[in-house]
PDB file of C-alpha atoms in Angstrom:
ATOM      1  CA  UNK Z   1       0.000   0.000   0.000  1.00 35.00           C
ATOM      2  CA  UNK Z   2       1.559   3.038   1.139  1.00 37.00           C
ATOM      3  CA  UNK Z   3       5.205   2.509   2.005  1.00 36.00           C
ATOM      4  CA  UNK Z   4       6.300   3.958   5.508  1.00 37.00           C
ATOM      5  CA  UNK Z   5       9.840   3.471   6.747  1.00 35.00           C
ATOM      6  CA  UNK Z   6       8.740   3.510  10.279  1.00 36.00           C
ATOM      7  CA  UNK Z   7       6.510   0.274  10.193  1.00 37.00           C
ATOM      8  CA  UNK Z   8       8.791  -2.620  10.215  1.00 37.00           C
ATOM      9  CA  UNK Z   9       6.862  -5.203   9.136  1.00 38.00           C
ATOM     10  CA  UNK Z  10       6.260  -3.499   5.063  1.00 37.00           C
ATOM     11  CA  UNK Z  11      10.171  -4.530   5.009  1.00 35.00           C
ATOM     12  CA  UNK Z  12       9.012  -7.622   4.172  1.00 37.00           C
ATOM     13  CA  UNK Z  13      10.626  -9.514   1.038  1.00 36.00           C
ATOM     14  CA  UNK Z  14       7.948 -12.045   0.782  1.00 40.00           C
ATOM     15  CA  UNK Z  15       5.737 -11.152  -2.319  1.00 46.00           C
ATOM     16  CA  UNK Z  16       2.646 -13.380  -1.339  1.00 66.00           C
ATOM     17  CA  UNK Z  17       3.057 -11.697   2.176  1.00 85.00           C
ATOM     18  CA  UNK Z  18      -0.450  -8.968   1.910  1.00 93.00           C
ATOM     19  CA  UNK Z  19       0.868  -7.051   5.072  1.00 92.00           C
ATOM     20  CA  UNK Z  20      -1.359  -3.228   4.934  1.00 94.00           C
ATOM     21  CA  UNK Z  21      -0.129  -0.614   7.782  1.00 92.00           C
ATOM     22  CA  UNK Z  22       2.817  -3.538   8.724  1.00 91.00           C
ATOM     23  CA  UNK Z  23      -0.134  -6.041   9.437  1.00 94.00           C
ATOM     24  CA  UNK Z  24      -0.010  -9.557   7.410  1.00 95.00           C
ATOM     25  CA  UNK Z  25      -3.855 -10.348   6.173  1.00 95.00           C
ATOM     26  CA  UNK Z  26      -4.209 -13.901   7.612  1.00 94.00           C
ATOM     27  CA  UNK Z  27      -1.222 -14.289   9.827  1.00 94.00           C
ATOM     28  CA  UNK Z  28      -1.004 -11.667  12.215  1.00 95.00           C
ATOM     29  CA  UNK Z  29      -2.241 -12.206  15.849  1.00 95.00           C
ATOM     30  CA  UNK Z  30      -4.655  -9.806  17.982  1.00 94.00           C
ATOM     31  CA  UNK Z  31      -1.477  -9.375  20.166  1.00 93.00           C
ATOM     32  CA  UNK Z  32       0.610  -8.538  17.321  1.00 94.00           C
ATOM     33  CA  UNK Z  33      -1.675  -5.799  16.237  1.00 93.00           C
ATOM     34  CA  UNK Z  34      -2.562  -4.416  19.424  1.00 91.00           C
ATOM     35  CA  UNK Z  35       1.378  -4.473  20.135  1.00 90.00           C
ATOM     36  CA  UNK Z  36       2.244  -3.309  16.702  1.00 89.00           C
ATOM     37  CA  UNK Z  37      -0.147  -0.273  16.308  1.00 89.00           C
ATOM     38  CA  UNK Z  38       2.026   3.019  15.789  1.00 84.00           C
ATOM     39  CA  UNK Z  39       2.235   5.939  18.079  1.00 71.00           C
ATOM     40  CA  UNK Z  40       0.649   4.345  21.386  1.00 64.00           C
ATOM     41  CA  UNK Z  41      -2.723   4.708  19.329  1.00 73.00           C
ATOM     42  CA  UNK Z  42      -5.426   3.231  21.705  1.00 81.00           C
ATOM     43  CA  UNK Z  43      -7.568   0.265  19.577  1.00 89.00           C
ATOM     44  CA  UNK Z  44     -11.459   0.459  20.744  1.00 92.00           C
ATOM     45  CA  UNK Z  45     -13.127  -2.776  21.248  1.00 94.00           C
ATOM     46  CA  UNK Z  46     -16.198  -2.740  18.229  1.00 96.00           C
ATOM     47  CA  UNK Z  47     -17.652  -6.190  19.224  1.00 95.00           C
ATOM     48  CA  UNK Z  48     -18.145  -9.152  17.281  1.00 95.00           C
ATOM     49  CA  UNK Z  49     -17.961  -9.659  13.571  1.00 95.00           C
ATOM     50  CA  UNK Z  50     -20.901 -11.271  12.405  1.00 92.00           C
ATOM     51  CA  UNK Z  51     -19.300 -13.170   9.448  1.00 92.00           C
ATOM     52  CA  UNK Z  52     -15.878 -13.976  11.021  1.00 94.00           C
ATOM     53  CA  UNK Z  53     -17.654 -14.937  14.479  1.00 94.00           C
ATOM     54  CA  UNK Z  54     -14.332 -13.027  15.714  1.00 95.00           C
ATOM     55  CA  UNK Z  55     -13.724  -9.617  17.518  1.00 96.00           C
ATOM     56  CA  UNK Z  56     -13.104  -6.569  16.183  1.00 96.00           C
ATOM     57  CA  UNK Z  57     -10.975  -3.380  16.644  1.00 96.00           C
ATOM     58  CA  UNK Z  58     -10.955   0.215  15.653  1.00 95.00           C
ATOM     59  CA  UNK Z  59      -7.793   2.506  15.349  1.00 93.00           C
ATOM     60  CA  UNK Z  60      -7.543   5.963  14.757  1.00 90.00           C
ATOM     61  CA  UNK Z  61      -5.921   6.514  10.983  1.00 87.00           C
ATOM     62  CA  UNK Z  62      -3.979   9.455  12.684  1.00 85.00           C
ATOM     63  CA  UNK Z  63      -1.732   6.690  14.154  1.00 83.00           C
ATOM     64  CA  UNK Z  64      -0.688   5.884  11.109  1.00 88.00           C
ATOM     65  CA  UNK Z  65       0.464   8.913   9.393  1.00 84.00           C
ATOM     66  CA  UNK Z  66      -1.328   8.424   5.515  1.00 89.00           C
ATOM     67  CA  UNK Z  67      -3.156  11.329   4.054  1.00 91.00           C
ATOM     68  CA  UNK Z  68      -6.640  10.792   4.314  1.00 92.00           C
ATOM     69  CA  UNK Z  69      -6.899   8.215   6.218  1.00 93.00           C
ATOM     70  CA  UNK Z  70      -9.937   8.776   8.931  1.00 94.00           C
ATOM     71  CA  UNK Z  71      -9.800   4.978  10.603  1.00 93.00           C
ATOM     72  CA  UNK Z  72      -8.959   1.584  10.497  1.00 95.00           C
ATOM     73  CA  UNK Z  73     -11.045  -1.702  11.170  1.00 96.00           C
ATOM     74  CA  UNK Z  74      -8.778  -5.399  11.863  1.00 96.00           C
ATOM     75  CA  UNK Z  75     -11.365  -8.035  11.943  1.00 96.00           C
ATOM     76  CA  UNK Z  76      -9.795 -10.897  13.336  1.00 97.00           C
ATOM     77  CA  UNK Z  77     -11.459 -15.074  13.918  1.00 95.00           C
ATOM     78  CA  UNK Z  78     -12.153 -17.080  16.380  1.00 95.00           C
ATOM     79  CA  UNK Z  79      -8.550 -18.184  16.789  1.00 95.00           C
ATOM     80  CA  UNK Z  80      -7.358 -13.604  16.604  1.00 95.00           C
ATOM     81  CA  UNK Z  81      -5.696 -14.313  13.482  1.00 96.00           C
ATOM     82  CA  UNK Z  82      -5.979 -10.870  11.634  1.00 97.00           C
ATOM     83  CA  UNK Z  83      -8.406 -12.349   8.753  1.00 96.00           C
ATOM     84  CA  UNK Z  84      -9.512  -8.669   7.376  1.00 95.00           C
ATOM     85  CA  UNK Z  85      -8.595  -5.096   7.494  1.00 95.00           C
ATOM     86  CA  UNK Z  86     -10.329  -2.062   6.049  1.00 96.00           C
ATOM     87  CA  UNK Z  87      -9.350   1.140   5.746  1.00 96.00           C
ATOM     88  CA  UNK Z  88     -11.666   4.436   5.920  1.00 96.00           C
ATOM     89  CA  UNK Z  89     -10.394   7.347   3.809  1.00 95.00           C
ATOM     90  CA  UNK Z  90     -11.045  10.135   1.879  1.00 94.00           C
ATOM     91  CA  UNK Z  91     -12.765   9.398  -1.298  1.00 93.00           C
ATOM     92  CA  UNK Z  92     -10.528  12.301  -3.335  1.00 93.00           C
ATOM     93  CA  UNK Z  93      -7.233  10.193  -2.598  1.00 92.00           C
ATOM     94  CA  UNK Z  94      -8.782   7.399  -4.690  1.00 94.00           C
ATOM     95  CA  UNK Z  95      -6.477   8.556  -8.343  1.00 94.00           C
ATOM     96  CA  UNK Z  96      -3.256   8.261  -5.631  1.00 94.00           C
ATOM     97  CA  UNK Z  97      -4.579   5.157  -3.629  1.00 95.00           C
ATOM     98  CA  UNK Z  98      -5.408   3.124  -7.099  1.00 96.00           C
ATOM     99  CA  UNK Z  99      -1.928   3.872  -8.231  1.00 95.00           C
ATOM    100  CA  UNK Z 100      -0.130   2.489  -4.850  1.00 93.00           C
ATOM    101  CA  UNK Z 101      -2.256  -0.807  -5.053  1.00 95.00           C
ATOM    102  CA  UNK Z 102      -1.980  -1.186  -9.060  1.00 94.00           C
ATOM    103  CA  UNK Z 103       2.004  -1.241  -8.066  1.00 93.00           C
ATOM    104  CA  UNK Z 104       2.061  -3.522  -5.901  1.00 93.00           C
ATOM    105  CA  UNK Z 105      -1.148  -6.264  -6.596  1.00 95.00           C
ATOM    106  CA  UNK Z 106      -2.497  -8.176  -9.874  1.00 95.00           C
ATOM    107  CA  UNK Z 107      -5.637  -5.987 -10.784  1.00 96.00           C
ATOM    108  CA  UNK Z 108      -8.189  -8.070 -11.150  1.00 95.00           C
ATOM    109  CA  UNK Z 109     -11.211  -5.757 -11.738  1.00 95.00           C
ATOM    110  CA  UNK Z 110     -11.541  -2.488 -12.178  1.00 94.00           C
ATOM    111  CA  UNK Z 111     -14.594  -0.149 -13.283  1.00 94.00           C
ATOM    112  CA  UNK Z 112     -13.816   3.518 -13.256  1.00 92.00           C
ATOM    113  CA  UNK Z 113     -16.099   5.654 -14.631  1.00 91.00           C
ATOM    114  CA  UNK Z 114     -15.552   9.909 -14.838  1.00 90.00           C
ATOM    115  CA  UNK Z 115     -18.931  10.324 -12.804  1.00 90.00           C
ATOM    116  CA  UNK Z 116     -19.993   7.398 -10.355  1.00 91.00           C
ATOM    117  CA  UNK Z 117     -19.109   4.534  -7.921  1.00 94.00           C
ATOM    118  CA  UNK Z 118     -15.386   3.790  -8.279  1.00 95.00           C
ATOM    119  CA  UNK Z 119     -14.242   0.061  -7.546  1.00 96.00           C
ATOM    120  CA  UNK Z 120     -10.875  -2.019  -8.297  1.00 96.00           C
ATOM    121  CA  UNK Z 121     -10.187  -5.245  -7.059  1.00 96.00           C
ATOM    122  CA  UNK Z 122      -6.688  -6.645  -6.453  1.00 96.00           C
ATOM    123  CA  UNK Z 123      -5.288  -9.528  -5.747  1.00 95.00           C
ATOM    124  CA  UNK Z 124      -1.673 -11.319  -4.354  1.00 94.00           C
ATOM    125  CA  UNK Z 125      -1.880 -14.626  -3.419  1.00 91.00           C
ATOM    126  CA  UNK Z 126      -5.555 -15.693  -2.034  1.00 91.00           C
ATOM    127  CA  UNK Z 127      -5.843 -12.201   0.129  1.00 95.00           C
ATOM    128  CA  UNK Z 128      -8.570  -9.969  -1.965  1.00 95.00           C
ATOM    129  CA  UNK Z 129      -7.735  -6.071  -1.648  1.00 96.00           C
ATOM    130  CA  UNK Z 130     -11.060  -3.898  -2.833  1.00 96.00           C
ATOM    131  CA  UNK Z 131     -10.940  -0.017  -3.691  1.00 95.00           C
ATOM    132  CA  UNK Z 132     -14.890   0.775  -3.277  1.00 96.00           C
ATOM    133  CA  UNK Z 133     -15.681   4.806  -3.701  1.00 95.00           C
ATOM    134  CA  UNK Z 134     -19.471   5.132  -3.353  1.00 94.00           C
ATOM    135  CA  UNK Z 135     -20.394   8.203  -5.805  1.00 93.00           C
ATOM    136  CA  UNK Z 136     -22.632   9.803  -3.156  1.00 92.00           C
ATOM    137  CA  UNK Z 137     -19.836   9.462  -0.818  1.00 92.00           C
ATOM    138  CA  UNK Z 138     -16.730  11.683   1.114  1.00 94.00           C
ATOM    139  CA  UNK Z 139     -15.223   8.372   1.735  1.00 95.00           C
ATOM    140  CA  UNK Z 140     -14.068   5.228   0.370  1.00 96.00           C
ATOM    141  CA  UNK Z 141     -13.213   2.134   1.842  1.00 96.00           C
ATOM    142  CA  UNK Z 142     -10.090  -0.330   0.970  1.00 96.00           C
ATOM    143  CA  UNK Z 143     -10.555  -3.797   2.512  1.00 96.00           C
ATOM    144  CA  UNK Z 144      -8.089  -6.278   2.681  1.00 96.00           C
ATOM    145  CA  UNK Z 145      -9.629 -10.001   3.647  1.00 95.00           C
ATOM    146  CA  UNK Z 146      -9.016 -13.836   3.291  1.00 94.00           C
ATOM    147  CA  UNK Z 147     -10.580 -16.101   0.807  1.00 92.00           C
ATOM    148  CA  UNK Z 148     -12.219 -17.622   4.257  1.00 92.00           C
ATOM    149  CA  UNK Z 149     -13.653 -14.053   5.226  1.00 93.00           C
ATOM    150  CA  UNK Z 150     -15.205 -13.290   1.724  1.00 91.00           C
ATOM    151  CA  UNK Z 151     -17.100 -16.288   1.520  1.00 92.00           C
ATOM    152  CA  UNK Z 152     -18.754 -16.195   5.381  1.00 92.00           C
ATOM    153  CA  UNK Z 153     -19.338 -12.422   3.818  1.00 90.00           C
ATOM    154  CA  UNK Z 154     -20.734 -13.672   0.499  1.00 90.00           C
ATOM    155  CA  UNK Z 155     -23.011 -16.570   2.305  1.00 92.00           C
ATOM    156  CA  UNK Z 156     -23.890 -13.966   4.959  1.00 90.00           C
ATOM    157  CA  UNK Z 157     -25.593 -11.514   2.137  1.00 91.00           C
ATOM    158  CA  UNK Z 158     -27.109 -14.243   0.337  1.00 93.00           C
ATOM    159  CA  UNK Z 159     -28.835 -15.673   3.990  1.00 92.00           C
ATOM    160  CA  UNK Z 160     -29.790 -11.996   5.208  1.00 93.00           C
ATOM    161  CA  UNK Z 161     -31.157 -11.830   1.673  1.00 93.00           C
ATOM    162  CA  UNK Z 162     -33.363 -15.176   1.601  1.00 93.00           C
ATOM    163  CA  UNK Z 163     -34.646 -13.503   5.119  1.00 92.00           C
ATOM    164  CA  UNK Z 164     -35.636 -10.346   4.036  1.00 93.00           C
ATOM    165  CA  UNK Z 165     -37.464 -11.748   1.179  1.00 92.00           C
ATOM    166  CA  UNK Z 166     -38.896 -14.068   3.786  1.00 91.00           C
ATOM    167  CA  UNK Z 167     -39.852 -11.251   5.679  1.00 91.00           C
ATOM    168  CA  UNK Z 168     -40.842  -8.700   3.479  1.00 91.00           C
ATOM    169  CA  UNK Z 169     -43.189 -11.802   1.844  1.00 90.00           C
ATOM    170  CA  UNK Z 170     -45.324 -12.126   5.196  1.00 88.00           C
ATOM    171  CA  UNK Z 171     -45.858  -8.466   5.322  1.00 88.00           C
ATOM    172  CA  UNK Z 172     -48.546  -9.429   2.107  1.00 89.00           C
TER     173      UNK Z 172
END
């Protein structure tokens, strides 16, 4: 992502190694990141994650000195391996942001239109790295997550789905 000489783990040499803000999507620990977060930043407890069944944890993006960026979210499982991460930042970085991830990741998708929602989807290794920019939006979002993480996502939508139909159908 965003190379920062102060964050010792991006000095990594391993290529299939996905490690955003010094963090490696689907092997660091809840200790590591809590340990690991820059600038004594303070992590807030945000509960459990409905699709990982795992806790989650909210830093200030402050902490880590990028432009733009208002917060970060480290989902983690059942066992606190790190198994997504998503970043909250300001949608008029998204030119710089798409150029720092297009460096470094296989693009697999991309659909950016002069006017509208702006998305890219990367790729190294199994780990899935989205660039979503809502059009109506100040702010965009850039997950990082496991292949394990997107599909409890995926199956999660489609269930909630099924239910609402369910739901809305009874209302007749």
């Amino acid at each position: 992502f965003v190379l920062m000489a102060s964050m010792p783990a991006m000095a990594q040499t391993n290529t299939a190694t996905v490690a955003p803000l010094g963090f490696a999507v689907g092997k660091a620990t809840l200790k590591e990141v809590k340990d690991g977060v820059p600038g004594g930043a303070k992590l807030s407890n945000e509960g459990t994650n409905r699709y990982s069944k795992g806790s989650m944890f909210k830093a200030q993006g402050r902490a880590f000195d990028i432009e733009g960026l208002q917060g970060v979210l480290f989902v983690f499982d059942e066992r606190e391996a790190l198994v997504g991460l998503q970043m909250t930042m300001a949608k008029n970085g998204f030119d710089r942001i798409y150029q720092n991830l297009a460096g470094k990741y296989r693009l697999v998708r991309k659909d950016i239109p002069y006017v509208g929602n702006k998305y890219a989807r990367f790729q190294q290794g199994d780990i899935v790295i989205e660039l979503d920019a809502p059009h109506m939006s100040f702010d965009m979002t850039v997950p990082y997550m496991t292949p394990g993480l997107e599909k409890q996502i995926e199956q999660g939508r489609r269930q909630e789905a099924v239910q609402k139909q369910k739901r809305e159908a009874g209302q007749f």
